[in-house]
Structures are given as structure tokens and as C-alpha cells.
PDB file of C-alpha atoms in Angstrom:
ATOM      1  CA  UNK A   1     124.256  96.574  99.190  1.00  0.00           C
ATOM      2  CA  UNK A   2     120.873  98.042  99.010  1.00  0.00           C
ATOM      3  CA  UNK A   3     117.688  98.302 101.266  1.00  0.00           C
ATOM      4  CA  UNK A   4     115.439  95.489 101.546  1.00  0.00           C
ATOM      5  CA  UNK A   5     112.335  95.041  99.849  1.00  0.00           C
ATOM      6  CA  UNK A   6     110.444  95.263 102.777  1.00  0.00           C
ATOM      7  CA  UNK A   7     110.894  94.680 107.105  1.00  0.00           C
ATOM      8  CA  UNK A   8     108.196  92.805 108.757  1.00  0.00           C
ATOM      9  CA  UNK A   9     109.427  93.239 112.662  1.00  0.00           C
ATOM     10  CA  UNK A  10     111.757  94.642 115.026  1.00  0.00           C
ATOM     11  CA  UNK A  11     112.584  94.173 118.816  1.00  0.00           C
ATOM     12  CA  UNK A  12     114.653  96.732 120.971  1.00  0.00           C
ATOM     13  CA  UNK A  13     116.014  95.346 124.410  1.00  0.00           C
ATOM     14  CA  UNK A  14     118.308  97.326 126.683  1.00  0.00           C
ATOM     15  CA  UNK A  15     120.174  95.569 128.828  1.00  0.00           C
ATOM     16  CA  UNK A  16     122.295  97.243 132.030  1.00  0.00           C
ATOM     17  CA  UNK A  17     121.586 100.219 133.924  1.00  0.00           C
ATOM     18  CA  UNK A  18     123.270 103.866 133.173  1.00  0.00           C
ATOM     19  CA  UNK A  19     125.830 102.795 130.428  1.00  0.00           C
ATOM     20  CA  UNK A  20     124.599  98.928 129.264  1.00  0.00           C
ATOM     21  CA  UNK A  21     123.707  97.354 125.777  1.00  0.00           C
ATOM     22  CA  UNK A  22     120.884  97.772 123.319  1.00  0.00           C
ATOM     23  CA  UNK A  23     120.203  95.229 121.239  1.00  0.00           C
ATOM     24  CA  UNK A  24     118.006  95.474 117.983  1.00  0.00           C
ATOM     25  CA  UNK A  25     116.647  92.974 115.937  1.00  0.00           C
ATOM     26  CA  UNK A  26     114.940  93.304 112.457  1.00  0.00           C
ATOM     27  CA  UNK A  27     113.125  91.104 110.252  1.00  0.00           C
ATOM     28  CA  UNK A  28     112.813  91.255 106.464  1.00  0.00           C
ATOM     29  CA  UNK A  29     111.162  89.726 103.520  1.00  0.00           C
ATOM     30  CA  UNK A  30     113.045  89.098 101.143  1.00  0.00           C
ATOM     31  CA  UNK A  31     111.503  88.287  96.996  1.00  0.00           C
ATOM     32  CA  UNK A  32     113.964  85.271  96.292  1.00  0.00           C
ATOM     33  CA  UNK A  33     116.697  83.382  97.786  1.00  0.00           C
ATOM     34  CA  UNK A  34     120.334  84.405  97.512  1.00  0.00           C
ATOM     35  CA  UNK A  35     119.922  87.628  99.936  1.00  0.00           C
ATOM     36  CA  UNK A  36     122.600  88.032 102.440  1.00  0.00           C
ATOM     37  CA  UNK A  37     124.590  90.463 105.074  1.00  0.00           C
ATOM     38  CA  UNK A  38     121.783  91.970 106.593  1.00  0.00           C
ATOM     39  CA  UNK A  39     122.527  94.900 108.287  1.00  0.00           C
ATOM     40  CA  UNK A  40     121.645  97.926 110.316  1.00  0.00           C
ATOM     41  CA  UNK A  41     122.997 101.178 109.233  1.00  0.00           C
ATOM     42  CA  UNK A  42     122.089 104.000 112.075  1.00  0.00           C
ATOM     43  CA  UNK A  43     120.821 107.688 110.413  1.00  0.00           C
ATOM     44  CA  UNK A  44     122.736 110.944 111.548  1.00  0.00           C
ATOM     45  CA  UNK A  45     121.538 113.898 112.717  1.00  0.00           C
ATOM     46  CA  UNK A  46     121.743 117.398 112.318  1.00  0.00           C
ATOM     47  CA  UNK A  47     119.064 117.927 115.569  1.00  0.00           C
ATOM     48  CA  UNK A  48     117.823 115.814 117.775  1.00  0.00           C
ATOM     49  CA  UNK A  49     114.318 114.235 116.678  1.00  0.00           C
ATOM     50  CA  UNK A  50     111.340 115.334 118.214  1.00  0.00           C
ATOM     51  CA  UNK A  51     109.909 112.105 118.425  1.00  0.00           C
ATOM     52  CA  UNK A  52     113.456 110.935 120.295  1.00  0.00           C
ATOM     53  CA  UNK A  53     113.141 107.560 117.960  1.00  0.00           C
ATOM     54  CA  UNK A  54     116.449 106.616 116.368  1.00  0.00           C
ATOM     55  CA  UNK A  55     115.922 105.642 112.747  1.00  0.00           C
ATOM     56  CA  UNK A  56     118.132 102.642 111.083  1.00  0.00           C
ATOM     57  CA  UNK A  57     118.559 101.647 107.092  1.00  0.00           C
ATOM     58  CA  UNK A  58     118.177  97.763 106.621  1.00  0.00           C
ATOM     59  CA  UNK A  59     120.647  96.955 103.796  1.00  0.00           C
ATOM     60  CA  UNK A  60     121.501  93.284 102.594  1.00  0.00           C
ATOM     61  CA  UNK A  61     123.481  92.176  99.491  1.00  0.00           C
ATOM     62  CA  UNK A  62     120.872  91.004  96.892  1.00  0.00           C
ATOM     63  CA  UNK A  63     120.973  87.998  95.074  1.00  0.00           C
ATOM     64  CA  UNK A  64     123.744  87.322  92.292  1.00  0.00           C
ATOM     65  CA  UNK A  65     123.331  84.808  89.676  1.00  0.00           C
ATOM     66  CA  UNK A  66     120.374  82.232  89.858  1.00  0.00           C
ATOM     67  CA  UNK A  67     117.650  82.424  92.235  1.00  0.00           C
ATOM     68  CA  UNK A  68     113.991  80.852  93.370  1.00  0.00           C
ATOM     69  CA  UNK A  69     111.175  83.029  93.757  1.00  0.00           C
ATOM     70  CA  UNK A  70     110.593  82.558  97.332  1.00  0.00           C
ATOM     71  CA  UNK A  71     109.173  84.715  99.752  1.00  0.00           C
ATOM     72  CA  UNK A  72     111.846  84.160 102.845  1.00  0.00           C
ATOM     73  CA  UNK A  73     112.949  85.933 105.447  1.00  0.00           C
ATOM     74  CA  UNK A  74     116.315  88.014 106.072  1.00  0.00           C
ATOM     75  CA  UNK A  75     117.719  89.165 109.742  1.00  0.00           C
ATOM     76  CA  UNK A  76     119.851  91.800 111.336  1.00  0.00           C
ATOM     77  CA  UNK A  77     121.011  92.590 114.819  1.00  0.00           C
ATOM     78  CA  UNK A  78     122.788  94.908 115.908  1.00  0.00           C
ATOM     79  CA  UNK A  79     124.224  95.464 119.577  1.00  0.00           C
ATOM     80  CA  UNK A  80     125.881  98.951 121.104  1.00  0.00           C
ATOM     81  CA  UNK A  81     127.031 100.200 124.054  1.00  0.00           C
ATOM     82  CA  UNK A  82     125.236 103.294 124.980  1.00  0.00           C
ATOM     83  CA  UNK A  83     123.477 105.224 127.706  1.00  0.00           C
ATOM     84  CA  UNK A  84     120.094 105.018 127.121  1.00  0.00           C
ATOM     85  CA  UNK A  85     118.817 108.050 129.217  1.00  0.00           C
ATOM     86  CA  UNK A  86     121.556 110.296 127.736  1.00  0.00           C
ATOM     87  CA  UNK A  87     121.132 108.794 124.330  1.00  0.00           C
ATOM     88  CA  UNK A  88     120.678 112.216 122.793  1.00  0.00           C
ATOM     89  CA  UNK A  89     121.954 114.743 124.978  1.00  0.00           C
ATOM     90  CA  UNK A  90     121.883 114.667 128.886  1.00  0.00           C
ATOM     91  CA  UNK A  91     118.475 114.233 129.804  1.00  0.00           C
ATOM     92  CA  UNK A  92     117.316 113.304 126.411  1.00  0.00           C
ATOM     93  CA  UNK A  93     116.637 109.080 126.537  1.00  0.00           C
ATOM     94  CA  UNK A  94     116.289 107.094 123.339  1.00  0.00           C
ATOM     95  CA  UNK A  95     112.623 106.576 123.085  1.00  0.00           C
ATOM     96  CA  UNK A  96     112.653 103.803 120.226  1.00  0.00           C
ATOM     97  CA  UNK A  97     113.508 102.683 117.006  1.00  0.00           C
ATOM     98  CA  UNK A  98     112.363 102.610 113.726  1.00  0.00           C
ATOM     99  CA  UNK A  99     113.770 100.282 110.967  1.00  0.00           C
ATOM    100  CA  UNK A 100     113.501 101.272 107.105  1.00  0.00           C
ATOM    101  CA  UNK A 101     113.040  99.470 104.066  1.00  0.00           C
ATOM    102  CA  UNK A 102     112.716 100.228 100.200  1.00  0.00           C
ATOM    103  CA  UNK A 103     108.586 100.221 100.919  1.00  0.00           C
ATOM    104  CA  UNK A 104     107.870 100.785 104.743  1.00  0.00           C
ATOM    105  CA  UNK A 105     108.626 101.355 108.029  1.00  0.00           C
ATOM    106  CA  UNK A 106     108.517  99.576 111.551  1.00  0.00           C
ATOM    107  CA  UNK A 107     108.745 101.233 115.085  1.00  0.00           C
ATOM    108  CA  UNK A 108     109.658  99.522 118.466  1.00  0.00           C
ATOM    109  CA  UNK A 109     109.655 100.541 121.909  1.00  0.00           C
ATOM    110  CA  UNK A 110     113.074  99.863 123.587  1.00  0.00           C
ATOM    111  CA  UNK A 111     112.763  96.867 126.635  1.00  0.00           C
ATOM    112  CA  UNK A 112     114.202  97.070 129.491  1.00  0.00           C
ATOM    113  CA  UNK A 113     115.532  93.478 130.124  1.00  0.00           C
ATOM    114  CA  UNK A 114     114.967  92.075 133.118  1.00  0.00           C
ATOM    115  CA  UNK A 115     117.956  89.850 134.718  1.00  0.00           C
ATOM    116  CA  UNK A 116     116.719  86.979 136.710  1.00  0.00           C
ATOM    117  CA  UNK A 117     118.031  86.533 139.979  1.00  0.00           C
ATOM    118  CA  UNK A 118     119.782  82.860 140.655  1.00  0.00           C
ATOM    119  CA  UNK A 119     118.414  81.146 143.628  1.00  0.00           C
ATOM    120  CA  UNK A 120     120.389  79.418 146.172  1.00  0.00           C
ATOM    121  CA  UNK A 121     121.096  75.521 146.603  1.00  0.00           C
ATOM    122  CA  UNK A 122     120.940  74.648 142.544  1.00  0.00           C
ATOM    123  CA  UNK A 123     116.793  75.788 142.532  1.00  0.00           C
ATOM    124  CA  UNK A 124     116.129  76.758 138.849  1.00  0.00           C
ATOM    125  CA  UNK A 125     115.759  80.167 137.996  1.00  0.00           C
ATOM    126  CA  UNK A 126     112.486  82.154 138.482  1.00  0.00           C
ATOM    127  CA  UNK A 127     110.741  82.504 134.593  1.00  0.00           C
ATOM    128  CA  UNK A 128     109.451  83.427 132.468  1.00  0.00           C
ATOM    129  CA  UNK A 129     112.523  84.534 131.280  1.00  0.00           C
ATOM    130  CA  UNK A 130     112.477  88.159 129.890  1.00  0.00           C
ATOM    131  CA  UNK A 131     113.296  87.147 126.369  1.00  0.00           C
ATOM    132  CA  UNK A 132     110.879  84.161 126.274  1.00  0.00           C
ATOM    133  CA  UNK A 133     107.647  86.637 125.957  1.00  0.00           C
ATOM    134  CA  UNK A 134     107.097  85.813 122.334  1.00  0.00           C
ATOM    135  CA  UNK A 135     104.307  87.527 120.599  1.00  0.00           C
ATOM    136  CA  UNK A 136     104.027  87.989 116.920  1.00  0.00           C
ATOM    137  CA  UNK A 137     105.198  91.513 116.675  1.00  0.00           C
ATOM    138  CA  UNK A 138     108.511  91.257 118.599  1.00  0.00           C
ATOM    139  CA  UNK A 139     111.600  88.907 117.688  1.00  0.00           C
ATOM    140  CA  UNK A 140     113.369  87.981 120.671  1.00  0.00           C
ATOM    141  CA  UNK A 141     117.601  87.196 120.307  1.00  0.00           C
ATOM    142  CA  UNK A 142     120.198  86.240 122.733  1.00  0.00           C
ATOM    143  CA  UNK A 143     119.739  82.954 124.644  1.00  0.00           C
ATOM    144  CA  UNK A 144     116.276  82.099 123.292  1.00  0.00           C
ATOM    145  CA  UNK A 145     115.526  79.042 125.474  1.00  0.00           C
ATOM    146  CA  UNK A 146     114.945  76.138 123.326  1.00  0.00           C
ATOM    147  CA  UNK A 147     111.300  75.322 124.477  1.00  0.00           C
ATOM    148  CA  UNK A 148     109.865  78.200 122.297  1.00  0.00           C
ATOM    149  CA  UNK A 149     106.765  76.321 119.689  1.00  0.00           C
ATOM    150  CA  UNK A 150     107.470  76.466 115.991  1.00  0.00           C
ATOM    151  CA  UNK A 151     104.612  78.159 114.749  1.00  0.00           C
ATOM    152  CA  UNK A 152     103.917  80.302 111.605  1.00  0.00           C
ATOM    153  CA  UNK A 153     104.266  83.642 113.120  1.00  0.00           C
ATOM    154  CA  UNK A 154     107.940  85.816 112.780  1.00  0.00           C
ATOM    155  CA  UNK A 155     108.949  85.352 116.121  1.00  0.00           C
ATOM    156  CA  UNK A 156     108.706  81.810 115.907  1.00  0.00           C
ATOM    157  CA  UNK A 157     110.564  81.529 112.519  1.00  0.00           C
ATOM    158  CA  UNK A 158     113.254  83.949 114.156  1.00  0.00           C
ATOM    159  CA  UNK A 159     113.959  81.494 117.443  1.00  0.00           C
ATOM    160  CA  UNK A 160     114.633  78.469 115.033  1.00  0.00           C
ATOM    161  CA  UNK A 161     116.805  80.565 112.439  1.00  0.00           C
ATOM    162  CA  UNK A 162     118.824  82.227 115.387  1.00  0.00           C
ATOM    163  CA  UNK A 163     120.444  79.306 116.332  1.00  0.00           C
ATOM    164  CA  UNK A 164     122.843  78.634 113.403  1.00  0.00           C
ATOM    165  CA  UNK A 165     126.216  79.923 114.095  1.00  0.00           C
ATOM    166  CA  UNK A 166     125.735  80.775 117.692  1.00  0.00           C
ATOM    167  CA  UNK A 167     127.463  79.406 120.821  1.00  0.00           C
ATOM    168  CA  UNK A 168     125.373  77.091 123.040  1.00  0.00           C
ATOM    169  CA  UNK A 169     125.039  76.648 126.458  1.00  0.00           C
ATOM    170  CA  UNK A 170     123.196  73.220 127.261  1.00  0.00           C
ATOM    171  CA  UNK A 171     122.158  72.650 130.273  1.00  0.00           C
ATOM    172  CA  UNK A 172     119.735  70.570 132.745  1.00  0.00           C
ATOM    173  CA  UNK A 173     116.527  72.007 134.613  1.00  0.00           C
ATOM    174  CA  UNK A 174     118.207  73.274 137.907  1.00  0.00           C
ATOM    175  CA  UNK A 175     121.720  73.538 136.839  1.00  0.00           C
ATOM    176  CA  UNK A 176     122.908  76.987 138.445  1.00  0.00           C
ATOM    177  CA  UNK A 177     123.831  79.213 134.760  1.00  0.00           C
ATOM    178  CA  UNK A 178     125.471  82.726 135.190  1.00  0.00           C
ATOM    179  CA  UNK A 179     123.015  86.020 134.867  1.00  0.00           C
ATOM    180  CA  UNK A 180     125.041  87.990 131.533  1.00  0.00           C
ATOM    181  CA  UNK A 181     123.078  88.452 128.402  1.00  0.00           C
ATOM    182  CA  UNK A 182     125.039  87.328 125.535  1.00  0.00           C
ATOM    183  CA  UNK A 183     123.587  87.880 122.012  1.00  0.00           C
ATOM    184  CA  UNK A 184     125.751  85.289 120.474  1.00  0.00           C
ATOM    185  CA  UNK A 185     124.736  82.313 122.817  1.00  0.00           C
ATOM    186  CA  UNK A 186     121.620  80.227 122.606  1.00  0.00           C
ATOM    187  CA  UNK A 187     120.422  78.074 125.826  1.00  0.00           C
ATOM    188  CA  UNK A 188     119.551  74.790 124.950  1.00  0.00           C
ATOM    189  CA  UNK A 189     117.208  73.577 128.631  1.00  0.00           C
ATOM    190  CA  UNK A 190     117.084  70.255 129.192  1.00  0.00           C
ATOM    191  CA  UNK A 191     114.126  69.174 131.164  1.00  0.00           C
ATOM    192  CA  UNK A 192     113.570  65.244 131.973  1.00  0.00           C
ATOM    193  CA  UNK A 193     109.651  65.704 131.999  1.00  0.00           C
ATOM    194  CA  UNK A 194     109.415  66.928 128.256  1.00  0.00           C
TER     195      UNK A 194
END
């Protein structure tokens, strides 16, 4: 394994209160085809920083054998239990996150995910849904609703590629759905006027 050539976003959600879930997502561009296994690798260390920013390594296996010369795009997530406001030390909170490559660096503020509350009698669920506020900077993973637009920016790209080898949920526009965050489930909404 070895860094990636370069990371082009990251997104930072924490979901629970006290001890809950954080849930990082990182972007890379990747030279050719053939890269694989992205991961996250969290630094150590010796003091706590004074920026309070946890930094991560973005590693992949690189290509073996033949490959195209294709500028694509590689992703990592990573999800831990941890308590956010005692990330450091008591008192010390995790501030953010910054994600390293072979050539740069990118930071992200850490989300706090809002849960949406279910309604009574089968009404659909208030929106937008915290992890539906796309913007080109952020990548967005978990149950990305299935109404996102294609377009050519990373978040985009990110909500189509996210769905391969994750769990769906499909369901109708005022079905009643539980209220858990699960990173390896995609919700598919089915809505009779689109």
C-alpha cells in the first residue's frame, strides 16, 4: 500500500450524543485504473495537537499489471465509536479532520448529524434529510437518498459510486422507516410523482 496521489474531498459526520459514531469520508484521484483498498490510517500522538484536528494517511493498493491512463476517483470511509467532546482528553473535543495524500492536504469540520423525527399516522418524514445537503466540497455516505442529480461535481460522483455493495432499503413516499444511521445501507425513495 502507499498514499494516494492526491485527495480531492472529505466529509466528517458525528452521529449520537456523548459516546456515538464518526464517520469520515475521503475522496481521491487516482492517475490510472487498477487502484484499490482505500483506506484511512489515523496518526498517533505524542501531545495533543494544538489545532485539536485529527490527521489520517489515505493509502490504497496501486495498480499491478496493465492499466489506462485515467484520471478516476478512489474512496475511503471509515466509522468509530468515540466521544467526541472527550476525543483528546476530558474536555478536549475533536475539532476536525484532515486527510493526507502523497501531494496535499484536505481539512473538514466534523457534523453533527441531525436525526429526523418520524411523524405519526405513516406522514413522511420532515427533510431535508441531514445527509442530503450536497455541495461540492463535502461527500455525503450512509443512506444517500436516491433523488440526489448526477452532476460533474465529487459529491455527485460519490452518491452514484456509494451504492455498489451496500444494503438497500426501498421504500415508498410515506412509508414509516426507522431513525438509525447505518453507513452500509443506501435508501432507495420511491415517489409516484417523479
Amino acid at each position: 500500500m502507499q498514499r494516494v496521489p492526491k485527495v480531492v474531498g472529505a466529509h466528517a459526520s458525528f452521529h449520537g450524543e456523548g459516546q456515538g459514531e464518526l464517520t469520515i469520508v475521503a475522496v481521491a484521484e487516482v492517475p490510472t485504473t487498477g487502484w484499490s483498498n482505500g483506506i484511512l490510517a489515523a496518526r498517533r500522538y505524542i501531545a495533543t495537537p494544538a489545532d485539536g484536528i485529527q490527521d489520517f494517511g489515505f493509502y490504497a493498493t496501486p495498480p499491478a499489471g496493465r492499466v489506462i491512463k485515467l484520471e478516476m476517483q478512489l474512496f475511503a470511509e471509515l466509522t468509530v465509536s468515540l466521544d467526541i467532546a472527550n476525543y483528546w482528553r476530558r474536555g478536549e473535543a475533536l475539532k476536525g479532520i484532515r486527510i493526507h495524500s502523497e501531494s496535499n492536504d484536505v481539512e473538514a469540520d466534523i457534523e453533527e448529524a441531525r436525526s429526523a423525527n418520524m411523524m405519526a399516522e405513516g406522514m413522511p418524514l420532515p427533510g431535508p434529510f441531514p445527509w442530503a445537503r450536497g455541495h461540492s466540497s463535502s461527500i455525503h455516505g450512509g443512506d444517500i437518498p436516491f433523488s440526489l442529480s448526477y452532476g460533474g461535481d465529487v459529491a455527485s460522483q460519490f452518491a452514484c459510486l456509494s451504492r455498489v455493495g451496500k444494503t438497500l432499503r426501498v421504500y415508498h413516499t410515506g412509508d414509516l422507516l426507522t431513525d438509525d444511521y447505518k453507513p452500509s445501507r443506501v435508501s432507495i425513495e420511491l415517489n409516484p410523482t417523479t
